[in-house]
Tab-separated table of C-alpha atoms and ligand atoms in Angstrom:
chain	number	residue	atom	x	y	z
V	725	UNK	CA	23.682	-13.154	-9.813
V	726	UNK	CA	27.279	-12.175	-8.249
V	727	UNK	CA	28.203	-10.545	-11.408
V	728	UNK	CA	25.061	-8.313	-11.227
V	729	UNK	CA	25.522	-7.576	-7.170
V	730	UNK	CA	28.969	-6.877	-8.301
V	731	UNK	CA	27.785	-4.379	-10.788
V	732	UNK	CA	25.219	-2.704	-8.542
V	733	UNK	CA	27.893	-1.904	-5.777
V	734	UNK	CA	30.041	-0.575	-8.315
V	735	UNK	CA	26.670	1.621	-9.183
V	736	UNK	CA	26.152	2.748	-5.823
V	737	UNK	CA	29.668	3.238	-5.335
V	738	UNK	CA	29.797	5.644	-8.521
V	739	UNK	CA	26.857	7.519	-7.070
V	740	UNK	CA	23.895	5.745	-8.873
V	741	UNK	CA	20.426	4.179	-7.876
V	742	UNK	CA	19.797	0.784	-7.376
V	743	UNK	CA	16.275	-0.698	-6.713
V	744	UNK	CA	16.499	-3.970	-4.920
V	745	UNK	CA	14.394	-6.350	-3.056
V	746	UNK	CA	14.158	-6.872	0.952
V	747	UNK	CA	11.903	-9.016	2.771
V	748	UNK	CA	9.207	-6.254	2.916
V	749	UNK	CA	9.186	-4.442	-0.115
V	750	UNK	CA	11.763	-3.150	-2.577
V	751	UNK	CA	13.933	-0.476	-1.771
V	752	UNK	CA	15.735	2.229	-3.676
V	753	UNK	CA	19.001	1.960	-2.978
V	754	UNK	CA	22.013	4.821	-2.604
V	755	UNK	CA	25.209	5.639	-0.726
V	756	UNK	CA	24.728	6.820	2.303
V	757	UNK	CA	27.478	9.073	2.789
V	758	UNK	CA	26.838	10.241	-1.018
V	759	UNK	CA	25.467	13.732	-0.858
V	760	UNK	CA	24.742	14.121	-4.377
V	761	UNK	CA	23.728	10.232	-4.977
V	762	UNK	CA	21.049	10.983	-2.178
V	763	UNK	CA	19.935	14.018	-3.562
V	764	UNK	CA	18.890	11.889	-6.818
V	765	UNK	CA	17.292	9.201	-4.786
V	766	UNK	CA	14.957	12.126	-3.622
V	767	UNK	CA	14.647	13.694	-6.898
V	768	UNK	CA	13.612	10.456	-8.075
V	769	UNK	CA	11.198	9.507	-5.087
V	770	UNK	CA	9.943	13.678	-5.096
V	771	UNK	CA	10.288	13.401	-1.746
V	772	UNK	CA	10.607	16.409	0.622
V	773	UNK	CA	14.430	17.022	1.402
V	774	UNK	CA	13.208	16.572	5.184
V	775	UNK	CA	11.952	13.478	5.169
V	776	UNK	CA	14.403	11.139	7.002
V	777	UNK	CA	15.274	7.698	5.015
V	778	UNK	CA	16.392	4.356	6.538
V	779	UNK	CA	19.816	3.675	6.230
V	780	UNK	CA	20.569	-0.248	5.771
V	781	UNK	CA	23.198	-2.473	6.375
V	782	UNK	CA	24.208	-6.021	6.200
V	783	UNK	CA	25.161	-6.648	10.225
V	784	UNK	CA	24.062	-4.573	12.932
V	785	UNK	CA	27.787	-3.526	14.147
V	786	UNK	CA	28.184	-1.987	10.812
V	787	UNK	CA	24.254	0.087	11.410
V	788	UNK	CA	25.199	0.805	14.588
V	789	UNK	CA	28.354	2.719	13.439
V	790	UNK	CA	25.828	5.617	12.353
V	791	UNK	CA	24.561	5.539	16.191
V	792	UNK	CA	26.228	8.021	18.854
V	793	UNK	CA	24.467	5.539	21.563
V	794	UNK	CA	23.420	2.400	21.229
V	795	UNK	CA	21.193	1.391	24.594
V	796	UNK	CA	20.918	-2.746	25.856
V	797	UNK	CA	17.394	-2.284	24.161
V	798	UNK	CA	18.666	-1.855	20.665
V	799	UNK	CA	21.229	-4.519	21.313
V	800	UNK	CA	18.676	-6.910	22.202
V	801	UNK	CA	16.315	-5.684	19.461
V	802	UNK	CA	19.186	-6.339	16.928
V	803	UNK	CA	20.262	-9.580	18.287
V	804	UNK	CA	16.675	-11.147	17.922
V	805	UNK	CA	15.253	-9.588	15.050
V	806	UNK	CA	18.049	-8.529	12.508
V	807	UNK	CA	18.277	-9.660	9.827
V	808	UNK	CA	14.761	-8.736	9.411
V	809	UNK	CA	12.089	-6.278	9.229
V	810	UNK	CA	12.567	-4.035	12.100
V	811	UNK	CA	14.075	-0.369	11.839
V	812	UNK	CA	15.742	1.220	14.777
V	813	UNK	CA	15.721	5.178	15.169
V	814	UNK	CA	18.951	5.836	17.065
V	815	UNK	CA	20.720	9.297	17.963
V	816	UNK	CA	22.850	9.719	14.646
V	817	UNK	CA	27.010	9.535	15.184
V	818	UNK	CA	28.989	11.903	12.780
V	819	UNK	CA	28.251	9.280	10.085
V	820	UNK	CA	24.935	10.361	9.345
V	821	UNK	CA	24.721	12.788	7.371
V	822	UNK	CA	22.349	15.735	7.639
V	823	UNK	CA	21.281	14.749	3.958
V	824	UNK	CA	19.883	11.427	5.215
V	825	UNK	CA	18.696	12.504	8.587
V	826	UNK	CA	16.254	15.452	7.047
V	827	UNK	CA	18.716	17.322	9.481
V	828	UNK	CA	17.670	15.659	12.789
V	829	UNK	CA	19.292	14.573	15.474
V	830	UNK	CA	18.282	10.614	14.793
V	831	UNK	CA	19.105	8.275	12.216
V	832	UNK	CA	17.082	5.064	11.058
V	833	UNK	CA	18.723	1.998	11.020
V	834	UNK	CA	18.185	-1.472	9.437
V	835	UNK	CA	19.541	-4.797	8.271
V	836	UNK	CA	17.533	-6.783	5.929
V	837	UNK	CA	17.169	-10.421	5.782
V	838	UNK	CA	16.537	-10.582	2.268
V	839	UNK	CA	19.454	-12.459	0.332
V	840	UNK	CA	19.856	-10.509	-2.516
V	841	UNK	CA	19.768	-7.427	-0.467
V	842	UNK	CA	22.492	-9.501	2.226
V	843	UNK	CA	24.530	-9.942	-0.641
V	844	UNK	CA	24.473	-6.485	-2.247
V	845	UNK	CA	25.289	-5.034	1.278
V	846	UNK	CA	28.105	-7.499	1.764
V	847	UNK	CA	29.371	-6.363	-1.301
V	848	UNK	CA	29.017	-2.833	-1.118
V	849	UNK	CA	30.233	-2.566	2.675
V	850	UNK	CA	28.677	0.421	3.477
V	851	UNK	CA	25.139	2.288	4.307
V	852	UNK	CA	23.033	2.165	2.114
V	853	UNK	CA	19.985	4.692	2.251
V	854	UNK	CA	16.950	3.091	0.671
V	855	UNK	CA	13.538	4.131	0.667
V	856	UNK	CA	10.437	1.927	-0.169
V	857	UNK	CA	10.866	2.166	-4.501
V	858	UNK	CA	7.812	4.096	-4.605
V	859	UNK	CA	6.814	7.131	-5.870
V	860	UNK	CA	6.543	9.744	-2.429
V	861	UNK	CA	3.244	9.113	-1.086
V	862	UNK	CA	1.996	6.203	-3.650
V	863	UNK	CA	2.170	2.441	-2.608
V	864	UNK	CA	5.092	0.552	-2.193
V	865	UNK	CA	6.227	-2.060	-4.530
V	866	UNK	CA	6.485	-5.185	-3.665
V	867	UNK	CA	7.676	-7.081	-6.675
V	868	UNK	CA	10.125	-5.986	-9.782
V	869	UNK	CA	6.925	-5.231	-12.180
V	870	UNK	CA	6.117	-2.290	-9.460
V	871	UNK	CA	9.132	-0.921	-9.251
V	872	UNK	CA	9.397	-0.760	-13.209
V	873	UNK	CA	5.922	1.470	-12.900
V	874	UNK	CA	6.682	3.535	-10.482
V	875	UNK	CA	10.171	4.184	-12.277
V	876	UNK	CA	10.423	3.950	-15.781
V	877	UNK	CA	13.237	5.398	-15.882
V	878	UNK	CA	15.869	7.428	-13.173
V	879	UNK	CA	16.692	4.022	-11.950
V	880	UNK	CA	20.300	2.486	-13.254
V	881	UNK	CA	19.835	-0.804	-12.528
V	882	UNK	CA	16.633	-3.082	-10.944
V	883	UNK	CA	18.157	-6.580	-8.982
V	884	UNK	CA	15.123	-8.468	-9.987
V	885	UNK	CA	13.926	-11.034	-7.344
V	886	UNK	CA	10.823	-12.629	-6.404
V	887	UNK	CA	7.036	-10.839	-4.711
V	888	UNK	CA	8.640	-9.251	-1.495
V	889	UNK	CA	7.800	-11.752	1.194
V	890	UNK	CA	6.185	-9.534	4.271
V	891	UNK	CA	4.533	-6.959	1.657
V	892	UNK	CA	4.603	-3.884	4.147
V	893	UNK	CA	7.050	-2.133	5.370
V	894	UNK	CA	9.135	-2.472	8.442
V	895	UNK	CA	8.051	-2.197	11.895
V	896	UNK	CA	10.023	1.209	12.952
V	897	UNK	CA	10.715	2.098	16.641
V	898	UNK	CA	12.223	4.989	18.119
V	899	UNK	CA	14.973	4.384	20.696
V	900	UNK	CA	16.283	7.971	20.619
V	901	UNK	CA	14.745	8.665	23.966
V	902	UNK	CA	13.932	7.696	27.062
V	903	UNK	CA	9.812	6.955	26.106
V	904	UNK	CA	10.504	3.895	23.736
V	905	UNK	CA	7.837	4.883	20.621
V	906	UNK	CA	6.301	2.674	17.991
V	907	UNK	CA	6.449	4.482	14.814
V	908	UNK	CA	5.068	2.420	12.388
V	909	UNK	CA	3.517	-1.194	12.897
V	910	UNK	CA	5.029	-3.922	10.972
V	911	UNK	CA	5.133	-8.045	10.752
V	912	UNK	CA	7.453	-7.807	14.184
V	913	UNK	CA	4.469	-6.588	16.462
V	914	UNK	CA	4.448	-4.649	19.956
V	915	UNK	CA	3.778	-7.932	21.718
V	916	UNK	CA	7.038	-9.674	20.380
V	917	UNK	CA	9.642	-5.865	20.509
V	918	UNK	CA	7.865	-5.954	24.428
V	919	UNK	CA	8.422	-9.295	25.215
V	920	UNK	CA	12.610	-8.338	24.355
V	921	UNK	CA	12.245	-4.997	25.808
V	922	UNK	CA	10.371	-6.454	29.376
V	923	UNK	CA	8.447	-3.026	29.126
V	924	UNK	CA	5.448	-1.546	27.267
V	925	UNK	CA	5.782	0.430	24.314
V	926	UNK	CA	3.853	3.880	23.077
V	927	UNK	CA	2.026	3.551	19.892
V	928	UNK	CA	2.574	7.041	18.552
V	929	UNK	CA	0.906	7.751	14.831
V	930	UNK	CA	3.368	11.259	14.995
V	931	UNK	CA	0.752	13.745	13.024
V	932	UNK	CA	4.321	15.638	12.689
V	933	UNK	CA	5.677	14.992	8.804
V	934	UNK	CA	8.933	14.276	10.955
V	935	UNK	CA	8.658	10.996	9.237
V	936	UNK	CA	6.302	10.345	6.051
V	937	UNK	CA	4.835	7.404	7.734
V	938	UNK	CA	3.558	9.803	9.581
V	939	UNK	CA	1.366	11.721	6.573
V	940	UNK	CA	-2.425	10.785	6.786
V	941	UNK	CA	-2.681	9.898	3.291
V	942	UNK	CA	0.528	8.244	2.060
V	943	UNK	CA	1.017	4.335	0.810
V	944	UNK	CA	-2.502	5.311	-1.415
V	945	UNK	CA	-3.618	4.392	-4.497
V	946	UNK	CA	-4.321	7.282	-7.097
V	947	UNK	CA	-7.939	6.280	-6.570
V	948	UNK	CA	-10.196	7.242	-3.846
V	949	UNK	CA	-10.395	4.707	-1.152
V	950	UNK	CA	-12.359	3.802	1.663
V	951	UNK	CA	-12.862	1.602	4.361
V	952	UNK	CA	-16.325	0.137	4.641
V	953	UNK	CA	-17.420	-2.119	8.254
V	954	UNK	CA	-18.108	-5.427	6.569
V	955	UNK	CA	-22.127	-4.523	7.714
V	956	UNK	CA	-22.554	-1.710	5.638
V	957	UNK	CA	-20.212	-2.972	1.865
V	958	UNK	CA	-23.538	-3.796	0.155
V	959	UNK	CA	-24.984	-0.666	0.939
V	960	UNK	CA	-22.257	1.295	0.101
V	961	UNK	CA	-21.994	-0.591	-2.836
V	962	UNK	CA	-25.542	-0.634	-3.839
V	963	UNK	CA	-25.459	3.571	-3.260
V	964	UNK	CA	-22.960	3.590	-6.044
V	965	UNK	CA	-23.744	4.388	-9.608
V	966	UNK	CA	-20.964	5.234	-10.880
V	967	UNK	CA	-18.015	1.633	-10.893
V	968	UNK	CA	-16.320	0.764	-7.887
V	969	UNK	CA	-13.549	-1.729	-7.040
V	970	UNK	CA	-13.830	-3.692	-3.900
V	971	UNK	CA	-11.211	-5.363	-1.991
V	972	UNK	CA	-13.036	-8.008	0.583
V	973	UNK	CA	-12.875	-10.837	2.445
V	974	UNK	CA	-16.027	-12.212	1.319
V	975	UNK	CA	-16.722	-13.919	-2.282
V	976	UNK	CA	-17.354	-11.771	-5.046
V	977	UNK	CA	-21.204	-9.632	-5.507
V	978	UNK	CA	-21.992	-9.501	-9.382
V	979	UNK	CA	-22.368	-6.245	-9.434
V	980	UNK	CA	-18.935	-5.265	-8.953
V	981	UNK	CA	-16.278	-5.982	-11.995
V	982	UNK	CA	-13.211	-5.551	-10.045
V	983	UNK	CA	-13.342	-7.783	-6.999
V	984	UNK	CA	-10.475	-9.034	-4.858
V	985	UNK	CA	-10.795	-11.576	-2.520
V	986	UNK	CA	-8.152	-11.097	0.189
V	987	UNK	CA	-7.223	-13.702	2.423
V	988	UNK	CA	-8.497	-14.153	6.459
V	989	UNK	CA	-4.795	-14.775	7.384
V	990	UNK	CA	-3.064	-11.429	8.209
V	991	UNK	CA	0.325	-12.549	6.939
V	992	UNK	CA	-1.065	-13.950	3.937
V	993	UNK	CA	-3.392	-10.274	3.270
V	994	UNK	CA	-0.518	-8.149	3.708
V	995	UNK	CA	1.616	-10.308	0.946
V	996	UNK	CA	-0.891	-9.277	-1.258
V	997	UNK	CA	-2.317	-5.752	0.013
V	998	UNK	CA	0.032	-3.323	-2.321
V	999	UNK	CA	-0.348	-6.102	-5.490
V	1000	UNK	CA	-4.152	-6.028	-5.122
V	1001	UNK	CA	-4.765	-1.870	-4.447
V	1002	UNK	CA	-2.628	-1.512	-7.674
V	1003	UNK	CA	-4.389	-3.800	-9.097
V	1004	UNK	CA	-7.698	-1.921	-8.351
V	1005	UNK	CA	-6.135	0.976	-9.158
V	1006	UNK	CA	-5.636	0.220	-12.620
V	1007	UNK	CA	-9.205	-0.497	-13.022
V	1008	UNK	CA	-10.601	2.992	-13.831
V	1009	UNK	CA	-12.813	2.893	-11.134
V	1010	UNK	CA	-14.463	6.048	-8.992
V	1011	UNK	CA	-13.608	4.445	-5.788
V	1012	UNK	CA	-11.846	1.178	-4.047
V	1013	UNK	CA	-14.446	0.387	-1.019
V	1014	UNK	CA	-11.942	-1.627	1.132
V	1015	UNK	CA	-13.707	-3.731	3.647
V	1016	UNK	CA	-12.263	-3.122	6.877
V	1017	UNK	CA	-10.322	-6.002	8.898
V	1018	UNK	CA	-10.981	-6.869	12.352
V	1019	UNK	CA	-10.468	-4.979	15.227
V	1020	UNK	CA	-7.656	-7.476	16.952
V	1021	UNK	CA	-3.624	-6.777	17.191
V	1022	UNK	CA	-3.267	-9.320	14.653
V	1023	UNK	CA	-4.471	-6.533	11.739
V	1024	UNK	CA	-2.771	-4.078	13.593
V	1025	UNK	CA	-0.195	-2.954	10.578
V	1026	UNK	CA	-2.370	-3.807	8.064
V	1027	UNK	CA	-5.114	-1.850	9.732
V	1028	UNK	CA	-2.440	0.914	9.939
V	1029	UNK	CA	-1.703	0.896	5.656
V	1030	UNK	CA	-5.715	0.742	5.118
V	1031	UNK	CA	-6.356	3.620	7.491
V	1032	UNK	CA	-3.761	6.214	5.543
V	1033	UNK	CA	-3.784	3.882	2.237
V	1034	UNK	CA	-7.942	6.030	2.663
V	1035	UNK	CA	-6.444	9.098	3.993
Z	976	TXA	O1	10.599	-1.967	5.068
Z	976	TXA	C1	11.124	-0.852	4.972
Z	976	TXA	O2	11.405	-0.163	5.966
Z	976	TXA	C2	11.458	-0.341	3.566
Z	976	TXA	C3	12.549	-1.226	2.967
Z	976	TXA	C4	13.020	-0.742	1.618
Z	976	TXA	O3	13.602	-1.334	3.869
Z	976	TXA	N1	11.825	1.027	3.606
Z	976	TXA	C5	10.954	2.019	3.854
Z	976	TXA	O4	11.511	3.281	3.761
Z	976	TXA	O5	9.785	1.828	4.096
Z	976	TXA	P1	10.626	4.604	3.610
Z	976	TXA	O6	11.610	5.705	3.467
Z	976	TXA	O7	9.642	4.441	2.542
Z	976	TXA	O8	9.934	4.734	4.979
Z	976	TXA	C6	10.746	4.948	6.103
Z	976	TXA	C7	10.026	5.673	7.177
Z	976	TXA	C8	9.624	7.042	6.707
Z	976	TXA	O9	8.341	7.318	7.203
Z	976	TXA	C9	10.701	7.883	7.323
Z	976	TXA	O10	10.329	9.220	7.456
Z	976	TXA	C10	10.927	7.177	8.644
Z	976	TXA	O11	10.933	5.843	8.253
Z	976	TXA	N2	12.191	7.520	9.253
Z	976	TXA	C11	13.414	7.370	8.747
Z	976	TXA	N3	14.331	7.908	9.568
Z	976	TXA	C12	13.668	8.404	10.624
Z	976	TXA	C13	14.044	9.092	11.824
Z	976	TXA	N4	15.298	9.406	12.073
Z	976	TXA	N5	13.067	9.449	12.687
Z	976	TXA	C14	11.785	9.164	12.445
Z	976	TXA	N6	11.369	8.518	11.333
Z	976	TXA	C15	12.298	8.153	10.434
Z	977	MG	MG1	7.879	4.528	1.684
């Protein structure tokens, strides 16, 4: 393995991709302060040139060096949480570039926990701006198999590792001003960044493509998908002529062919949630009926995926 993180820094370093895994899902990895390495990474992803990316480190004095402030709350934020899933958006120091940025005045920020990813960013010693190693708007992969699909080729190298543990993406908040904002909900929920912070936090679903989190439909299958109360799946099933795919937490109906059974345990659902709509996806089907989790804080980010994974 250290000859291959060896090889992808020298990649990055020359201005190539990398795809590599984090504790979420897999990222596509380029050099930060690379104009023309992050101008493939969005040719690759076909992502809008003002879409913002996540720049990652491997300690949060290095992320911080792209921040112009850093406030007690990120400094708390960073000494319980990273290395892990948590992003930061931080006014942007001369570091960050407009190129990563989407030309705003903020930058996001993380450091992964994952080891490979630890290790490449050791190596490479720098930012690394890394995107989830999907297609713009498609699901995210979260094991090496996805990122081969959604990239057969563009990439220049793939550090293979295990299913991404978490399985969605980071929690993001925004710390560039004074009304602390939860971006996007991850595994690190409000109740544990509030219990650091000793203040309440904003949930704010920005309608503005500021951020592609933001999009209504985005992390969705190519199939239509919606999400069904667990009352009404039979009938919605039963209305359907044409084949549908259902992902559910109860046991499989017979007349359905492609059935998932997802598990009751939030962690344990959103392990599997991009492996499973893929999955469905592949089936041919007219629609995915996703069956919708419970209301409770618990499902929050997984309710959050579901709700713009069905646009
Ligand atoms: O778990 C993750 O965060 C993964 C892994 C690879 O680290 N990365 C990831 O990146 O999900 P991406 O680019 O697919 O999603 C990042 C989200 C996007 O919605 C992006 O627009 C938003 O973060 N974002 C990045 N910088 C921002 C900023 N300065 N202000 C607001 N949103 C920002
Ligand atoms: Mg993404």
């Amino acid at each position: 393995m250290n000859a291959q993180i060896r090889r992808a820094a020298e990649i990055l370093r020359a201005g190539g991709l990398v795809a590599f895994p984090t504790e979420t899902v897999y990222g596509l990895g380029a050099d930060a302060s690379n104009a023309s390495a992050v101008a493939r990474l969005y040719a690759a992803k076909r992502r809008p040139a003002d879409h913002p990316v996540i720049v990652h480190f491997a300690a949060a004095e290095e992320a911080f060096s792209f921040a112009r402030e850093i406030p007690k709350t990120a400094e708390a934020l960073a000494a319980r949480f990273w290395p892990g899933p948590l992003t930061l958006i931080l006014k942007r120091s001369a570091q960050a570039k407009d190129f990563i940025t989407g030309g705003q005045d903020t930058v996001g920020l993380r450091v992964p926990s994952h080891p490979v990813a630890q290790a490449l960013l050791r190596e490479f010693a720098g930012g690394v701006a890394a995107p989830s190693a999907n297609v713009f708007g498609r699901l995210s992969a979260t094991s090496t198999a996805h990122v081969k699909e959604e990239f057969p080729s563009g990439v220049d190298l793939i550090l293979e590792a295990g299913p991404s543990e978490v399985g969605i993406e980071s929690t993001i908040l925004d710390l560039s001003s004074a009304e602390i904002a939860l971006l996007r909900p991850g595994k690190i929920s409000k109740r544990e960044l509030e219990e650091v912070l000793e203040t309440k936090i904003k949930s704010k679903r920005a309608s503005s493509p500021r951020h592609s989190g933001g999009l209504e439909r985005h992390y969705a299958p190519k199939t239509p998908a919606l999400l069904v109360p667990p009352h009404a799946l039979d009938a919605e099933i039963a209305k359907r002529k044409a084949p549908v795919a259902v992902l559910a937490f109860s046991r499989p109906d017979e007349r359905v062919d492609y059935w998932i059974r997802m598990p009751r345990e939030p962690r344990a659902y959103a392990q599997r949630l991009y492996g499973a709509l893929r999955e469905l996806d592949g089936a041919g089907c007219e629609t995915i009926l996703i069956e919708a989790p419970p209301e409770t804080s618990e499902w929050d980010a997984i309710r959050d995926r579901l709700q713009r994974a069905t646009g």
